[in-house]
Amino acid sequence: MSTKRDFLSMWDINQAEFSALIRRAEELRFLRQVRTPHATRPGRMLALIFEKASTRTRLSFEVAIEELGGHALVIGRNDSQLGRGEPIKDTARVLSRYCHGIMVRTFGHERVTELARYSSVPVINGLSDLLHPCQVMADLQTVYAHFAEQQGGKTAVPDVLQILRGLRYAWVGDGNNMANTWIEAAGLLGLDLVLGCPEGYEPNAQVLATARSKGHGRIDVVRDPREAVAGRHIVTTDVFASMGKEGEAEERRRAFVGYGVDAALMAKADSKAVFLHCLPAHRGEEVTDDVIETPASLVWQEAENRLHVQKALLEWLFTDTPS
């Protein structure tokens, strides 16, 4: 029996696995569009632990495992003994005996790693305060699909890494879990990424150092959002006050003046640039309607692709688990 695999960060896959997952996600997107059943993992049981509120993560994982022929067991903040202080390692051992995999959406990243350490089945990071790898996988699938289509007239399926490496990426705003994961993706895949963050709100220093140490791509952090987006093909952002930071909302609004992505800022990017946002969006703060409601905005396809890329991940992680 092979060693179980987890997906806690972008470093849990290599470049070849990443490319295969994106190609499979695109295949699954097509199968769903043409209403072709694809129950490739019948009987698999997936535990979904939510210590943070969720819309897209919950719905996409529930639909994903159901359409693959399995079933989701949703565990809310007040639905288990975790909420009353049961050790994570005990929960991991018990769920491993009931389910074929565990997805967790939580606060401290150490909760994700501890769950994975004591679980005998695959664990997926559905979001932690440090990282959000499932979302960035969907973001990169969205970028690949859009720019591969722009090539037009090609008979061969465009190479995933070739497409992604031929583009320039910008992050604008808080150096949060999304920014950290974009940094990991740039380090793993060799992307050209610039992050525009105000002083005091930079991405995690260790995440940045690790990604730069790989020697792939280029990762720069600047202060000026206009410098960050200049000539970029992809402009992406997130809320200025993530879950757990709501008490800092007013302070953060002041710190992020000028970092909202509006039409004027998008005009600094490449003429064919696209906009991404993991949602939910606080319109008028980190993004304006004259960006998110335009043809350049891929946020709705991005949200849909959470479903497809997570199906691909579940197929990959459940390859060697019995039904």
CSV table of C-alpha atoms in Angstrom, one decimal:
chain,number,residue,atom,x,y,z
A,1,MET,CA,0.0,0.0,0.0
A,2,SER,CA,1.4,3.4,-1.0
A,3,THR,CA,2.1,6.2,1.5
A,4,LYS,CA,-0.9,8.5,1.8
A,5,ARG,CA,-0.6,12.0,0.3
A,6,ASP,CA,-1.9,15.3,1.7
A,7,PHE,CA,-2.5,18.6,0.1
A,8,LEU,CA,-1.7,21.3,2.7
A,9,SER,CA,0.3,23.7,0.5
A,10,MET,CA,1.5,24.0,-3.1
A,11,TRP,CA,4.7,22.3,-2.0
A,12,ASP,CA,2.8,19.0,-1.7
A,13,ILE,CA,2.8,18.6,-5.5
A,14,ASN,CA,5.5,18.8,-8.1
A,15,GLN,CA,5.4,20.5,-11.5
A,16,ALA,CA,4.3,17.4,-13.3
A,17,GLU,CA,1.5,16.7,-10.8
A,18,PHE,CA,0.4,20.3,-11.0
A,19,SER,CA,0.1,20.1,-14.8
A,20,ALA,CA,-1.8,16.8,-14.7
A,21,LEU,CA,-4.2,18.2,-12.1
A,22,ILE,CA,-5.0,21.3,-14.2
A,23,ARG,CA,-5.5,19.2,-17.4
A,24,ARG,CA,-7.8,16.8,-15.5
A,25,ALA,CA,-9.7,19.7,-14.0
A,26,GLU,CA,-10.3,21.0,-17.5
A,27,GLU,CA,-11.5,17.6,-18.6
A,28,LEU,CA,-13.9,17.4,-15.6
A,29,ARG,CA,-15.2,20.9,-16.5
A,30,PHE,CA,-16.0,19.7,-20.0
A,31,LEU,CA,-17.6,16.5,-18.8
A,32,ARG,CA,-19.9,18.5,-16.5
A,33,GLN,CA,-20.8,20.9,-19.3
A,34,VAL,CA,-21.9,18.1,-21.6
A,35,ARG,CA,-23.7,16.3,-18.7
A,36,THR,CA,-21.5,13.2,-18.8
A,37,PRO,CA,-21.5,11.3,-15.5
A,38,HIS,CA,-18.0,10.8,-14.0
A,39,ALA,CA,-18.5,8.9,-10.7
A,40,THR,CA,-14.8,7.8,-10.7
A,41,ARG,CA,-14.5,7.4,-6.9
A,42,PRO,CA,-17.7,5.6,-5.8
A,43,GLY,CA,-18.2,5.0,-2.1
A,44,ARG,CA,-15.6,7.5,-0.9
A,45,MET,CA,-16.5,9.3,2.3
A,46,LEU,CA,-15.1,12.9,2.7
A,47,ALA,CA,-15.2,14.6,6.1
A,48,LEU,CA,-15.5,18.4,5.8
A,49,ILE,CA,-14.4,20.3,8.9
A,50,PHE,CA,-15.4,24.0,9.1
A,51,GLU,CA,-14.0,26.1,11.9
A,52,LYS,CA,-14.5,29.1,9.6
A,53,ALA,CA,-17.6,30.1,7.7
A,54,SER,CA,-17.7,29.1,4.0
A,55,THR,CA,-19.7,29.3,0.8
A,56,ARG,CA,-17.5,28.3,-2.1
A,57,THR,CA,-15.3,25.8,-0.2
A,58,ARG,CA,-18.3,24.0,1.3
A,59,LEU,CA,-20.4,23.9,-1.8
A,60,SER,CA,-17.6,23.0,-4.2
A,61,PHE,CA,-16.3,20.1,-2.0
A,62,GLU,CA,-19.8,18.8,-1.3
A,63,VAL,CA,-20.8,18.8,-5.0
A,64,ALA,CA,-17.4,17.5,-6.0
A,65,ILE,CA,-17.4,14.3,-3.9
A,66,GLU,CA,-21.1,13.7,-4.7
A,67,GLU,CA,-20.5,13.9,-8.5
A,68,LEU,CA,-17.5,11.6,-8.1
A,69,GLY,CA,-19.8,9.0,-6.6
A,70,GLY,CA,-18.9,9.6,-2.9
A,71,HIS,CA,-20.5,11.4,0.0
A,72,ALA,CA,-19.7,14.4,2.2
A,73,LEU,CA,-20.0,14.5,6.0
A,74,VAL,CA,-20.1,18.2,7.0
A,75,ILE,CA,-18.8,19.0,10.5
A,76,GLY,CA,-19.5,22.6,11.6
A,77,ARG,CA,-17.8,24.5,14.4
A,78,ASN,CA,-20.4,23.4,16.9
A,79,ASP,CA,-21.1,19.9,15.4
A,80,SER,CA,-18.2,18.0,16.9
A,81,GLN,CA,-16.2,17.7,20.1
A,82,LEU,CA,-13.5,19.8,18.5
A,83,GLY,CA,-15.6,22.8,19.5
A,84,ARG,CA,-15.4,21.6,23.1
A,85,GLY,CA,-11.7,21.1,23.2
A,86,GLU,CA,-11.1,17.5,22.0
A,87,PRO,CA,-7.5,17.3,20.8
A,88,ILE,CA,-7.0,17.5,17.1
A,89,LYS,CA,-4.9,14.3,17.1
A,90,ASP,CA,-7.8,12.4,18.6
A,91,THR,CA,-10.3,13.7,16.0
A,92,ALA,CA,-7.9,12.8,13.2
A,93,ARG,CA,-7.5,9.2,14.4
A,94,VAL,CA,-11.3,8.8,14.7
A,95,LEU,CA,-12.2,10.4,11.4
A,96,SER,CA,-9.6,8.2,9.7
A,97,ARG,CA,-11.5,5.2,10.7
A,98,TYR,CA,-14.8,6.5,9.2
A,99,CYS,CA,-13.7,8.4,6.1
A,100,HIS,CA,-11.4,8.1,3.2
A,101,GLY,CA,-10.3,11.8,3.4
A,102,ILE,CA,-10.6,15.0,5.4
A,103,MET,CA,-10.8,18.6,4.3
A,104,VAL,CA,-10.4,21.2,7.0
A,105,ARG,CA,-11.0,25.0,6.9
A,106,THR,CA,-9.6,26.6,10.0
A,107,PHE,CA,-7.5,29.3,11.6
A,108,GLY,CA,-3.9,28.5,12.6
A,109,HIS,CA,-2.0,26.5,10.0
A,110,GLU,CA,-0.6,24.3,12.8
A,111,ARG,CA,-4.1,22.9,13.1
A,112,VAL,CA,-4.0,21.6,9.6
A,113,THR,CA,-0.5,20.1,9.9
A,114,GLU,CA,-1.4,18.4,13.2
A,115,LEU,CA,-4.6,16.9,11.7
A,116,ALA,CA,-2.5,15.6,8.8
A,117,ARG,CA,0.2,14.2,11.1
A,118,TYR,CA,-2.2,12.0,13.0
A,119,SER,CA,-4.6,11.1,10.1
A,120,SER,CA,-4.1,7.9,8.2
A,121,VAL,CA,-6.1,9.2,5.3
A,122,PRO,CA,-5.4,12.2,3.0
A,123,VAL,CA,-6.0,15.7,4.5
A,124,ILE,CA,-6.7,18.8,2.3
A,125,ASN,CA,-6.2,22.3,3.5
A,126,GLY,CA,-9.4,24.1,2.6
A,127,LEU,CA,-8.0,27.3,4.1
A,128,SER,CA,-5.8,28.3,7.0
A,129,ASP,CA,-4.6,31.7,8.1
A,130,LEU,CA,-1.3,31.0,6.3
A,131,LEU,CA,-2.4,29.4,3.1
A,132,HIS,CA,-5.3,28.7,0.7
A,133,PRO,CA,-3.9,26.3,-1.9
A,134,CYS,CA,-7.2,25.0,-3.3
A,135,GLN,CA,-8.2,28.5,-4.3
A,136,VAL,CA,-4.9,29.2,-6.1
A,137,MET,CA,-5.2,25.9,-7.9
A,138,ALA,CA,-8.6,27.1,-9.2
A,139,ASP,CA,-7.1,30.6,-10.0
A,140,LEU,CA,-4.3,29.0,-12.1
A,141,GLN,CA,-6.8,26.7,-13.9
A,142,THR,CA,-8.8,29.8,-14.8
A,143,VAL,CA,-5.7,31.6,-16.1
A,144,TYR,CA,-4.6,28.6,-18.1
A,145,ALA,CA,-8.1,28.1,-19.7
A,146,HIS,CA,-8.5,31.7,-20.6
A,147,PHE,CA,-5.1,32.3,-22.1
A,148,ALA,CA,-5.0,28.9,-23.8
A,149,GLU,CA,-8.2,29.8,-25.5
A,150,GLN,CA,-6.7,33.1,-26.6
A,151,GLN,CA,-4.2,31.2,-28.7
A,152,GLY,CA,-7.0,30.1,-31.0
A,153,GLY,CA,-6.7,27.7,-33.9
A,154,LYS,CA,-4.2,25.4,-32.1
A,155,THR,CA,-4.9,21.7,-32.7
A,156,ALA,CA,-2.7,20.4,-29.8
A,157,VAL,CA,-3.7,21.0,-26.2
A,158,PRO,CA,-1.5,23.9,-25.0
A,159,ASP,CA,1.1,23.0,-22.4
A,160,VAL,CA,0.0,24.1,-19.0
A,161,LEU,CA,3.4,25.4,-17.7
A,162,GLN,CA,4.3,27.1,-21.0
A,163,ILE,CA,1.1,29.1,-20.9
A,164,LEU,CA,1.4,30.1,-17.2
A,165,ARG,CA,5.1,30.9,-17.5
A,166,GLY,CA,4.4,33.2,-20.4
A,167,LEU,CA,2.4,35.6,-18.3
A,168,ARG,CA,3.1,38.2,-15.6
A,169,TYR,CA,1.2,38.2,-12.4
A,170,ALA,CA,0.3,41.0,-9.9
A,171,TRP,CA,-1.1,40.7,-6.3
A,172,VAL,CA,-2.4,44.0,-4.8
A,173,GLY,CA,-3.4,44.4,-1.2
A,174,ASP,CA,-2.9,42.4,2.0
A,175,GLY,CA,0.0,39.9,2.3
A,176,ASN,CA,-2.5,37.3,3.5
A,177,ASN,CA,-3.0,33.6,3.0
A,178,MET,CA,-3.9,34.1,-0.7
A,179,ALA,CA,-0.7,36.2,-1.3
A,180,ASN,CA,1.4,33.6,0.5
A,181,THR,CA,-0.1,30.8,-1.7
A,182,TRP,CA,0.6,32.8,-4.9
A,183,ILE,CA,4.2,33.1,-3.7
A,184,GLU,CA,4.4,29.4,-3.3
A,185,ALA,CA,2.9,28.8,-6.7
A,186,ALA,CA,5.4,31.2,-8.2
A,187,GLY,CA,8.3,29.4,-6.5
A,188,LEU,CA,7.0,26.0,-7.6
A,189,LEU,CA,6.1,26.8,-11.2
A,190,GLY,CA,8.5,29.5,-12.1
A,191,LEU,CA,6.1,32.4,-12.4
A,192,ASP,CA,6.9,36.2,-12.6
A,193,LEU,CA,5.0,37.7,-9.6
A,194,VAL,CA,5.0,41.2,-8.1
A,195,LEU,CA,3.1,41.9,-4.9
A,196,GLY,CA,2.1,45.4,-4.0
A,197,CYS,CA,1.5,45.6,-0.2
A,198,PRO,CA,1.5,48.5,2.2
A,199,GLU,CA,4.1,48.7,4.9
A,200,GLY,CA,3.3,46.3,7.8
A,201,TYR,CA,1.1,44.1,5.7
A,202,GLU,CA,3.7,42.2,3.7
A,203,PRO,CA,3.4,38.4,3.0
A,204,ASN,CA,4.9,35.9,5.4
A,205,ALA,CA,8.7,36.2,5.4
A,206,GLN,CA,9.4,32.5,5.7
A,207,VAL,CA,7.0,31.6,2.8
A,208,LEU,CA,8.7,34.3,0.7
A,209,ALA,CA,12.2,33.0,1.6
A,210,THR,CA,11.3,29.4,0.9
A,211,ALA,CA,9.8,30.2,-2.5
A,212,ARG,CA,12.8,32.4,-3.5
A,213,SER,CA,15.2,29.7,-2.5
A,214,LYS,CA,13.8,27.3,-5.2
A,215,GLY,CA,15.4,29.5,-7.8
A,216,HIS,CA,12.3,29.4,-10.1
A,217,GLY,CA,10.6,32.4,-11.5
A,218,ARG,CA,10.8,35.9,-10.0
A,219,ILE,CA,9.0,37.2,-6.9
A,220,ASP,CA,9.1,40.9,-6.0
A,221,VAL,CA,7.4,42.8,-3.2
A,222,VAL,CA,6.8,46.6,-3.8
A,223,ARG,CA,4.9,49.3,-2.0
A,224,ASP,CA,3.3,51.1,-5.0
A,225,PRO,CA,0.2,49.2,-6.4
A,226,ARG,CA,0.7,51.0,-9.7
A,227,GLU,CA,4.2,49.6,-10.0
A,228,ALA,CA,2.9,46.1,-9.0
A,229,VAL,CA,0.3,46.0,-11.9
A,230,ALA,CA,2.3,47.8,-14.6
A,231,GLY,CA,2.2,45.6,-17.7
A,232,ARG,CA,0.9,42.6,-15.9
A,233,HIS,CA,-1.5,40.1,-17.5
A,234,ILE,CA,-3.2,39.0,-14.2
A,235,VAL,CA,-4.3,41.3,-11.5
A,236,THR,CA,-5.6,39.7,-8.3
A,237,THR,CA,-6.6,40.8,-4.8
A,238,ASP,CA,-8.6,39.8,-1.8
A,239,VAL,CA,-10.4,41.6,1.1
A,240,PHE,CA,-8.3,43.9,3.2
A,241,ALA,CA,-9.5,42.3,6.5
A,242,SER,CA,-9.7,38.5,6.2
A,243,MET,CA,-11.7,36.3,8.6
A,244,GLY,CA,-10.4,36.8,12.1
A,245,LYS,CA,-9.2,40.3,11.3
A,246,GLU,CA,-12.5,42.0,11.4
A,247,GLY,CA,-11.6,44.0,14.5
A,248,GLU,CA,-8.8,45.7,12.5
A,249,ALA,CA,-11.2,46.6,9.6
A,250,GLU,CA,-11.1,50.4,10.2
A,251,GLU,CA,-7.4,50.5,10.7
A,252,ARG,CA,-6.9,48.4,7.6
A,253,ARG,CA,-9.1,50.6,5.5
A,254,ARG,CA,-6.8,53.5,6.3
A,255,ALA,CA,-3.7,51.5,5.6
A,256,PHE,CA,-5.0,50.3,2.2
A,257,VAL,CA,-6.1,53.6,0.7
A,258,GLY,CA,-4.9,53.5,-2.9
A,259,TYR,CA,-4.7,49.7,-3.0
A,260,GLY,CA,-8.2,49.2,-4.3
A,261,VAL,CA,-8.3,47.7,-7.8
A,262,ASP,CA,-10.4,50.2,-9.9
A,263,ALA,CA,-10.5,51.0,-13.6
A,264,ALA,CA,-7.6,53.4,-13.3
A,265,LEU,CA,-5.4,50.9,-11.7
A,266,MET,CA,-6.4,48.2,-14.2
A,267,ALA,CA,-5.5,50.6,-17.0
A,268,LYS,CA,-1.8,50.3,-15.9
A,269,ALA,CA,-1.9,46.6,-16.6
A,270,ASP,CA,-1.5,44.9,-20.0
A,271,SER,CA,-4.3,45.7,-22.4
A,272,LYS,CA,-5.5,42.1,-22.3
A,273,ALA,CA,-5.2,41.8,-18.5
A,274,VAL,CA,-7.7,39.8,-16.5
A,275,PHE,CA,-8.9,40.3,-12.9
A,276,LEU,CA,-9.2,37.6,-10.2
A,277,HIS,CA,-10.7,37.7,-6.7
A,278,CYS,CA,-11.3,34.6,-4.5
A,279,LEU,CA,-14.6,36.1,-3.2
A,280,PRO,CA,-16.4,37.3,-1.2
A,281,ALA,CA,-15.7,40.8,-2.5
A,282,HIS,CA,-16.1,44.0,-0.5
A,283,ARG,CA,-17.1,46.2,-3.4
A,284,GLY,CA,-15.8,49.8,-3.2
A,285,GLU,CA,-12.9,48.6,-1.0
A,286,GLU,CA,-10.4,46.2,-2.6
A,287,VAL,CA,-12.3,46.2,-5.9
A,288,THR,CA,-14.8,48.4,-7.7
A,289,ASP,CA,-17.8,47.5,-9.9
A,290,ASP,CA,-16.1,49.0,-12.9
A,291,VAL,CA,-13.6,46.1,-12.6
A,292,ILE,CA,-15.4,43.1,-11.2
A,293,GLU,CA,-18.4,43.6,-13.5
A,294,THR,CA,-16.4,43.9,-16.7
A,295,PRO,CA,-15.4,41.3,-19.3
A,296,ALA,CA,-11.9,41.4,-17.9
A,297,SER,CA,-13.2,39.9,-14.7
A,298,LEU,CA,-12.9,36.1,-14.5
A,299,VAL,CA,-14.1,35.8,-10.9
A,300,TRP,CA,-17.2,33.7,-11.7
A,301,GLN,CA,-15.3,31.1,-13.8
A,302,GLU,CA,-12.7,31.2,-11.0
A,303,ALA,CA,-15.4,30.4,-8.4
A,304,GLU,CA,-16.7,27.6,-10.6
A,305,ASN,CA,-13.3,26.1,-11.1
A,306,ARG,CA,-13.1,25.4,-7.4
A,307,LEU,CA,-15.4,22.5,-8.2
A,308,HIS,CA,-13.4,21.1,-11.1
A,309,VAL,CA,-9.9,21.4,-9.6
A,310,GLN,CA,-11.1,19.9,-6.3
A,311,LYS,CA,-12.6,16.9,-8.2
A,312,ALA,CA,-9.2,16.4,-9.8
A,313,LEU,CA,-7.5,16.7,-6.3
A,314,LEU,CA,-9.9,14.2,-4.8
A,315,GLU,CA,-9.4,11.7,-7.7
A,316,TRP,CA,-5.6,12.0,-7.2
A,317,LEU,CA,-5.6,11.7,-3.4
A,318,PHE,CA,-8.1,8.8,-3.4
A,319,THR,CA,-6.3,6.8,-6.1
A,320,ASP,CA,-5.1,4.1,-3.7
A,321,THR,CA,-7.9,4.2,-1.1
A,322,PRO,CA,-10.3,1.3,-1.1
A,323,SER,CA,-14.0,1.9,-1.8
